C-alpha cells in the first residue's frame, strides 16, 4: 500500500506517523563538527558538563557529515573556507538543518572586509540564526530547542522542505554576490 | 570509488615530476591501497582537514604516506584568514582591542595585553598606568592562560579518545570563566583591556570569589592530572612522540611550552618582565624530554604556577582597595564609567547626566574621544609578551593619527606550526594528531 500526502483519508495515519517521526528526529539531532572560530569553543563548552547538550539529545558530534543531521556553523567563514562548508553540507544526508552560530556566520558581523563571507546563507540555507559574539552556551541550547520545535512540526514527506530550500537557494543566487558588496574596506 | 588519472606533471609534491597523479574521492581505503599496489605506487598523498575534528580549527595537513609512515607533511593555512590586521587600520586605537581579542580566541586577554602594552609604549605612558590596572591585567592574563592550557590539555585528550579529559578540563575552565565574566562582563572576546588601563575595576566580593575559584580549579586540575597523566594509553601515545630538540626549536623560532619542553627556560615573564611580572613569585617549569607528553605535563604545571600568580594578584587587589584603573590623562582615558543599568551594561547614569545636563565641554570631550579617538605619536614599536602558546608579539606603526597605520601580530601558533613537518615526518599517521595537539596552536591566531 502506498500512502503519501495525496492519499485520501490518510490524515490520521500520516499525522500520527509524522508526529512520531518528528519527535524522534528532534530528539536526536546529531551535529557535524564544523567549528570554525571563537563560537566553536563555546559549542564545545555546550557539549561539556556545565551546559551538557546531551540533555537535548545532541551530544553526538560527528566527524563524518554522512552521520549528521545538523550543521552548526560556528564562527566566521572565510572565502577560502566557503567551498568546503558547501561540500560538507552537500555530503550530509537529508533531512538536514543548519544553525548559524554567532554574528559572523549570520551576517559577517564585525568583519565587514575582503576575507569573510557576509553570512553563511550565501553558501547554505540556514534554519536558525543565532546572534552573539560568541553566543553563550545557553543561547546555543535555546537555538537548538527552537530548531527542535520546528523539526517536530516538519512534514514527513520532504517536498515542502525541498521547495523552501529551493526558494532560499534561488533567492541567494539572485542576491548580490559578496565580491560585489562593498563595505568600509573596499 | 572514482579514480581519475591526470598526466599533468606537477612535481610540487611528488619528487618525480613524471609520476602520474591520482585523485581519489570517497570510497573504501582498502580499495585505494589495493589500487596503489596495483599501480606500483608506494606513496599516497593524503589530505587531512581543513574540516577535521582534531586539527584545532581549520588547519589542512597534506601528508605523503607510505603505509602507515608519514614521509612528508605540510600544513596548509589561511582557512580562517579574517583580515583582522587590515580591519584594525580602519578603527581607532581603542577599538583595535576589540579586533585583536578575536585572534587567538581561547586566549583573548593575552592578545589584548600585548596590544595595549604596545600602544602605551608608543604613547610613552608605560609608567603612568595605575598599579591596580597592571595587577588586574596580570590577573586576567593568567586566568586566560589557565583557560587556554585547559583547552589544550582537554582537546588534546579528546583527540586521543579521552572525552572525559575534555569534559573535566572544561568544567575547570567554566570556573575560570565565572571570574572572567564577573570582571569583564563576557566569557570570551572580552575587550577588557584598553590603552591606558582596563575597562573597569574588580566588582564587590571579587577577591573572595577569586580565592574560591583558585581552590576549585586546583581541585579539578588535580583530578585531570590524576586521570590523564598516568593513563597508560595516553602515556603510550605521547611518550617519545613528536620530538623536537632544542636546536630545532631555536632554528624554527619555536617558543612557549614546546621550547621549554626541550630544556630552555625561556619565558618572557621572567626574561623581559612587563606589567610588574617581576614582583610575582612563580616558577618556569621545564623538561628535557622534548616530546608530546612533557608538553602536556608542562601545561599542567603552568596552570598551577598561574594559579599562584592569580592568588598573589588577588592579595594585591585586596591591599590596593578602590583606586583608578585608567591613566589620569583625560586626553587618553575613556571618558565614561561602565555600570549595570536596568537594560544591561552601559555608561553610568551619573556620567550621562553630567554630559547631557551639566557640561557642554564634557559632552564635546566624550564625543571626540569616542568617535575620533586619541592621536598616537608617529613611530613604530614592537612589544612582546608571553602568551600561553609562546612569544606573542605586536608590531605597531603609527603615522601620528587616531588609527594604526599598520598593526601586525607575531602569533606563537604561526611560528610553532612550522615545526609540524619536523615532528611528524618519519612517524606514524596517527601521531600527526598527537603532534598537532602538543603544539597547541589556534587557527584564529595563526591566520588572523
XYZ file of C-alpha atoms in Angstrom, chain B residues 20-413:
394
model
C 51.213 10.148 -12.534
C 48.838 11.720 -10.060
C 45.608 10.125 -8.963
C 42.808 11.910 -7.245
C 40.570 9.770 -5.155
C 37.263 10.882 -3.713
C 35.326 8.813 -1.253
C 35.378 5.031 -1.364
C 36.972 2.488 0.872
C 40.556 2.914 1.995
C 41.298 -0.756 1.196
C 40.351 -0.128 -2.434
C 42.642 2.889 -2.533
C 45.515 0.891 -1.066
C 44.939 -2.023 -3.469
C 44.793 0.367 -6.404
C 48.098 1.875 -5.272
C 49.681 -1.568 -5.047
C 48.370 -2.477 -8.499
C 49.875 0.688 -9.934
C 53.156 0.034 -8.160
C 52.978 3.277 -6.196
C 54.227 3.254 -2.657
C 53.410 6.791 -1.696
C 49.933 8.051 -1.221
C 49.163 11.723 -0.794
C 46.552 12.132 1.878
C 44.634 15.204 2.819
C 43.614 15.911 6.389
C 41.305 18.804 7.029
C 40.548 21.645 6.841
C 37.323 20.359 8.331
C 38.581 17.767 10.745
C 37.669 17.303 14.396
C 41.259 17.119 15.632
C 43.074 19.872 13.817
C 42.492 22.622 16.397
C 40.453 24.637 13.983
C 40.526 24.722 10.232
C 44.044 23.500 9.564
C 44.738 21.465 6.475
C 47.565 18.986 6.584
C 48.839 17.354 3.430
C 50.513 14.055 4.172
C 52.582 11.841 1.947
C 52.376 8.383 3.421
C 53.982 5.040 2.736
C 51.849 2.521 4.505
C 51.426 3.982 7.983
C 54.601 6.035 7.882
C 54.448 9.755 7.204
C 57.121 10.638 4.673
C 56.244 14.281 4.227
C 53.833 16.560 5.998
C 52.900 20.074 5.071
C 50.495 22.407 6.734
C 48.057 24.451 4.694
C 46.779 27.512 6.455
C 44.615 30.501 5.629
C 41.197 28.880 6.008
C 40.372 31.246 8.840
C 42.004 34.372 7.478
C 39.813 37.121 8.843
C 41.631 40.294 7.837
C 41.854 41.369 11.470
C 45.072 43.323 10.977
C 43.589 45.166 7.994
C 40.392 45.904 9.880
C 42.417 47.425 12.706
C 43.853 50.025 10.337
C 40.348 51.413 9.917
C 39.463 51.632 13.586
C 40.694 53.779 16.435
C 43.458 52.588 18.736
C 40.925 51.757 21.432
C 38.686 49.829 19.041
C 41.713 47.788 17.994
C 41.395 45.836 21.236
C 38.036 44.502 20.073
C 39.648 43.041 16.998
C 42.834 41.594 18.425
C 40.937 39.828 21.198
C 39.331 37.690 18.495
C 42.620 36.457 17.017
C 43.610 33.604 19.285
C 40.167 33.241 20.753
C 40.932 30.831 23.582
C 43.442 33.320 24.869
C 41.707 36.682 24.478
C 43.360 38.541 27.333
C 46.954 37.896 26.310
C 46.252 39.246 22.820
C 44.817 42.393 24.372
C 47.684 42.622 26.824
C 50.338 42.630 24.096
C 48.387 45.167 22.057
C 47.666 47.665 24.838
C 51.266 47.495 26.063
C 52.374 48.284 22.518
C 50.019 51.259 22.209
C 51.130 52.549 25.607
C 54.777 52.278 24.587
C 54.004 54.377 21.507
C 52.157 56.911 23.638
C 55.029 56.941 26.144
C 52.699 56.342 29.092
C 54.002 52.928 30.124
C 54.988 54.203 33.585
C 51.730 56.099 34.149
C 49.499 53.043 34.226
C 47.928 52.747 37.697
C 49.157 49.779 39.684
C 45.648 48.449 40.112
C 45.212 48.306 36.338
C 48.509 46.427 35.947
C 47.547 43.923 38.634
C 44.148 43.399 37.002
C 45.860 42.861 33.653
C 48.181 40.257 35.144
C 45.223 38.590 36.841
C 43.194 38.421 33.641
C 46.163 37.350 31.519
C 46.861 34.477 33.903
C 43.204 33.441 34.004
C 43.269 33.418 30.226
C 46.451 31.346 30.288
C 44.788 28.798 32.563
C 41.738 28.642 30.301
C 43.936 28.250 27.216
C 46.017 25.458 28.760
C 42.869 23.689 29.912
C 41.545 23.758 26.345
C 44.903 22.481 25.076
C 45.006 19.610 27.566
C 41.291 18.841 27.234
C 41.047 18.809 23.453
C 44.389 17.005 23.279
C 42.905 14.269 25.451
C 39.694 14.259 23.429
C 41.612 13.770 20.213
C 43.228 10.657 21.657
C 39.805 9.314 22.527
C 39.504 10.508 26.117
C 36.324 12.577 26.125
C 36.355 12.610 29.927
C 39.557 14.637 29.850
C 37.783 17.283 27.842
C 34.670 17.380 29.992
C 36.813 17.600 33.128
C 39.078 20.314 31.754
C 36.112 22.304 30.524
C 34.462 22.067 33.932
C 37.555 23.690 35.411
C 37.529 26.224 32.601
C 33.946 27.173 33.399
C 35.075 28.075 36.915
C 37.727 30.350 35.409
C 35.104 31.828 33.106
C 32.886 32.712 36.043
C 35.638 35.037 37.276
C 36.473 36.419 33.841
C 32.788 37.101 33.263
C 32.396 38.694 36.689
C 35.215 41.142 35.978
C 34.882 41.841 32.250
C 31.215 41.038 31.630
C 31.949 38.486 28.917
C 33.112 34.906 28.754
C 35.209 35.257 25.636
C 36.334 38.084 23.337
C 36.342 40.401 26.301
C 37.890 43.665 25.050
C 38.599 44.314 28.725
C 41.997 45.947 28.497
C 42.143 49.406 26.967
C 45.114 51.551 26.051
C 45.725 53.380 29.341
C 44.289 50.799 31.710
C 41.373 48.440 31.909
C 37.640 48.895 31.324
C 36.584 48.549 34.939
C 37.818 47.506 38.370
C 37.053 44.477 40.436
C 33.387 44.205 41.467
C 32.318 43.814 45.078
C 33.253 40.473 46.607
C 35.645 39.841 43.730
C 38.667 38.895 45.813
C 36.709 36.327 47.767
C 35.345 34.780 44.569
C 38.803 34.601 43.011
C 40.159 32.745 46.045
C 37.213 30.391 45.942
C 37.859 29.776 42.255
C 41.565 29.056 42.817
C 40.730 26.286 45.289
C 38.114 24.780 42.992
C 40.246 24.920 39.861
C 43.205 23.421 41.708
C 40.968 20.519 42.713
C 39.733 19.987 39.154
C 43.246 20.218 37.721
C 44.430 17.659 40.279
C 41.692 15.348 39.042
C 42.613 15.893 35.400
C 46.277 15.239 36.213
C 45.397 12.011 38.027
C 43.120 10.853 35.234
C 45.233 11.925 32.342
C 48.933 11.874 33.068
C 49.047 8.342 34.420
C 46.658 6.874 31.867
C 48.645 4.089 30.139
C 47.018 4.784 26.760
C 47.860 8.458 26.963
C 51.416 7.766 28.114
C 51.887 5.202 25.357
C 50.566 7.548 22.706
C 52.602 10.602 23.737
C 55.902 9.494 25.344
C 58.713 9.915 22.847
C 56.270 11.114 20.170
C 56.547 14.378 18.212
C 60.067 15.038 19.430
C 61.685 18.355 18.661
C 65.057 19.040 20.233
C 66.377 22.411 21.322
C 68.466 23.042 18.208
C 65.413 22.501 16.012
C 63.272 24.708 18.247
C 65.816 27.513 18.016
C 66.162 27.146 14.260
C 62.388 27.300 13.729
C 61.706 30.124 16.175
C 59.548 27.903 18.342
C 58.596 29.352 21.731
C 56.318 28.561 24.645
C 55.804 25.129 26.194
C 57.270 23.428 23.115
C 60.573 25.274 23.587
C 60.539 24.765 27.351
C 59.920 21.044 26.858
C 63.280 20.994 25.056
C 65.008 22.398 28.114
C 65.342 26.158 27.633
C 63.551 28.034 30.440
C 62.670 30.955 28.175
C 59.640 32.746 29.493
C 59.211 36.444 28.742
C 57.531 36.975 32.098
C 60.977 36.272 33.575
C 63.282 37.220 30.694
C 61.668 40.542 29.837
C 59.109 41.315 32.535
C 56.153 43.581 31.763
C 53.159 44.759 33.819
C 55.109 44.049 37.016
C 55.602 40.305 36.474
C 58.999 40.631 38.175
C 57.192 41.153 41.503
C 55.320 37.855 41.413
C 56.634 34.621 42.798
C 56.334 31.830 40.250
C 58.450 29.183 38.557
C 59.024 28.387 34.905
C 58.654 24.617 34.570
C 60.910 22.941 32.024
C 61.668 19.456 30.826
C 64.336 17.873 28.652
C 62.221 15.107 27.148
C 61.113 17.316 24.228
C 58.122 15.086 23.484
C 54.349 15.425 23.434
C 53.980 14.008 26.947
C 56.348 16.533 28.500
C 54.483 19.390 26.793
C 51.205 18.289 28.339
C 52.953 17.938 31.681
C 54.408 21.441 31.386
C 50.983 22.892 30.578
C 49.567 21.271 33.683
C 52.432 22.631 35.781
C 51.999 26.067 34.254
C 48.353 26.034 35.311
C 49.489 25.575 38.922
C 52.047 28.390 38.550
C 49.386 30.659 37.028
C 47.061 29.860 39.941
C 49.868 31.025 42.247
C 50.085 34.312 40.334
C 46.292 34.690 40.441
C 46.318 34.264 44.231
C 49.070 36.847 44.597
C 47.216 39.261 42.302
C 44.081 38.799 44.405
C 46.058 39.637 47.567
C 47.406 42.759 45.901
C 43.991 43.867 44.714
C 42.709 43.478 48.245
C 45.616 45.598 49.522
C 45.139 48.282 46.872
C 41.426 48.695 47.564
C 39.463 51.040 45.330
C 41.545 53.102 43.015
C 41.835 54.255 39.413
C 42.130 51.643 36.703
C 42.814 54.158 33.936
C 45.562 56.711 33.362
C 44.845 60.157 34.771
C 45.436 61.838 31.385
C 41.964 62.880 30.219
C 43.195 63.027 26.625
C 43.573 59.246 26.622
C 41.372 57.839 29.386
C 37.993 56.594 28.259
C 35.588 59.298 29.464
C 32.773 57.117 30.748
C 32.470 54.619 33.547
C 30.597 51.412 32.937
C 27.759 50.385 35.182
C 24.849 47.986 35.130
C 21.528 49.625 34.351
C 18.023 48.286 34.021
C 18.693 47.497 30.360
C 22.111 45.935 30.790
C 25.674 47.211 30.878
C 26.332 50.759 29.744
C 27.632 54.164 30.681
C 26.848 55.130 34.254
C 23.747 57.247 34.791
C 25.862 59.811 36.630
C 28.118 60.281 33.611
C 25.167 60.578 31.230
C 23.633 63.251 33.499
C 26.939 65.106 33.581
C 27.424 65.244 29.819
C 23.774 65.759 28.901
C 22.739 68.306 31.554
C 25.728 69.907 33.189
C 28.764 70.378 30.974
C 28.910 71.070 27.256
C 32.722 70.709 27.354
C 32.394 67.248 28.878
C 29.960 66.279 26.136
C 32.297 67.516 23.403
C 35.218 65.733 25.059
C 33.253 62.495 25.329
C 32.062 62.758 21.735
C 35.514 63.485 20.315
C 37.257 60.751 22.255
C 34.647 58.125 21.499
C 34.088 58.851 17.810
C 37.535 60.026 16.751
C 39.850 58.592 19.394
C 43.184 59.957 20.543
C 46.272 60.719 18.475
C 49.265 58.468 18.905
C 52.704 59.944 18.084
C 54.237 58.743 14.828
C 56.667 55.885 15.180
C 56.792 52.161 15.489
C 57.083 49.763 18.342
C 57.463 46.058 18.990
C 56.094 44.656 22.196
C 56.411 41.013 23.131
C 54.549 39.176 25.850
C 54.465 35.569 26.962
C 51.266 34.044 25.682
C 50.223 30.549 26.733
C 51.460 29.245 23.397
C 54.689 31.214 23.260
C 56.040 34.616 22.349
C 53.094 36.795 21.453
C 54.338 39.992 19.890
C 52.776 43.049 18.356
C 54.337 45.431 15.877
C 52.512 48.728 15.666
C 53.213 51.566 13.284
C 51.587 54.928 13.801
C 51.574 57.833 11.362
C 50.525 60.161 14.129
C 46.802 59.699 13.610
C 43.951 58.197 15.546
C 44.245 54.838 13.805
C 47.139 52.407 13.413
C 48.948 52.734 10.104
C 49.832 49.081 10.472
C 49.214 46.552 13.198
C 50.978 43.241 12.916
C 50.955 40.361 15.333
C 53.525 37.666 15.826
C 51.304 34.847 16.933
C 53.240 31.974 18.516
C 50.916 29.445 16.883
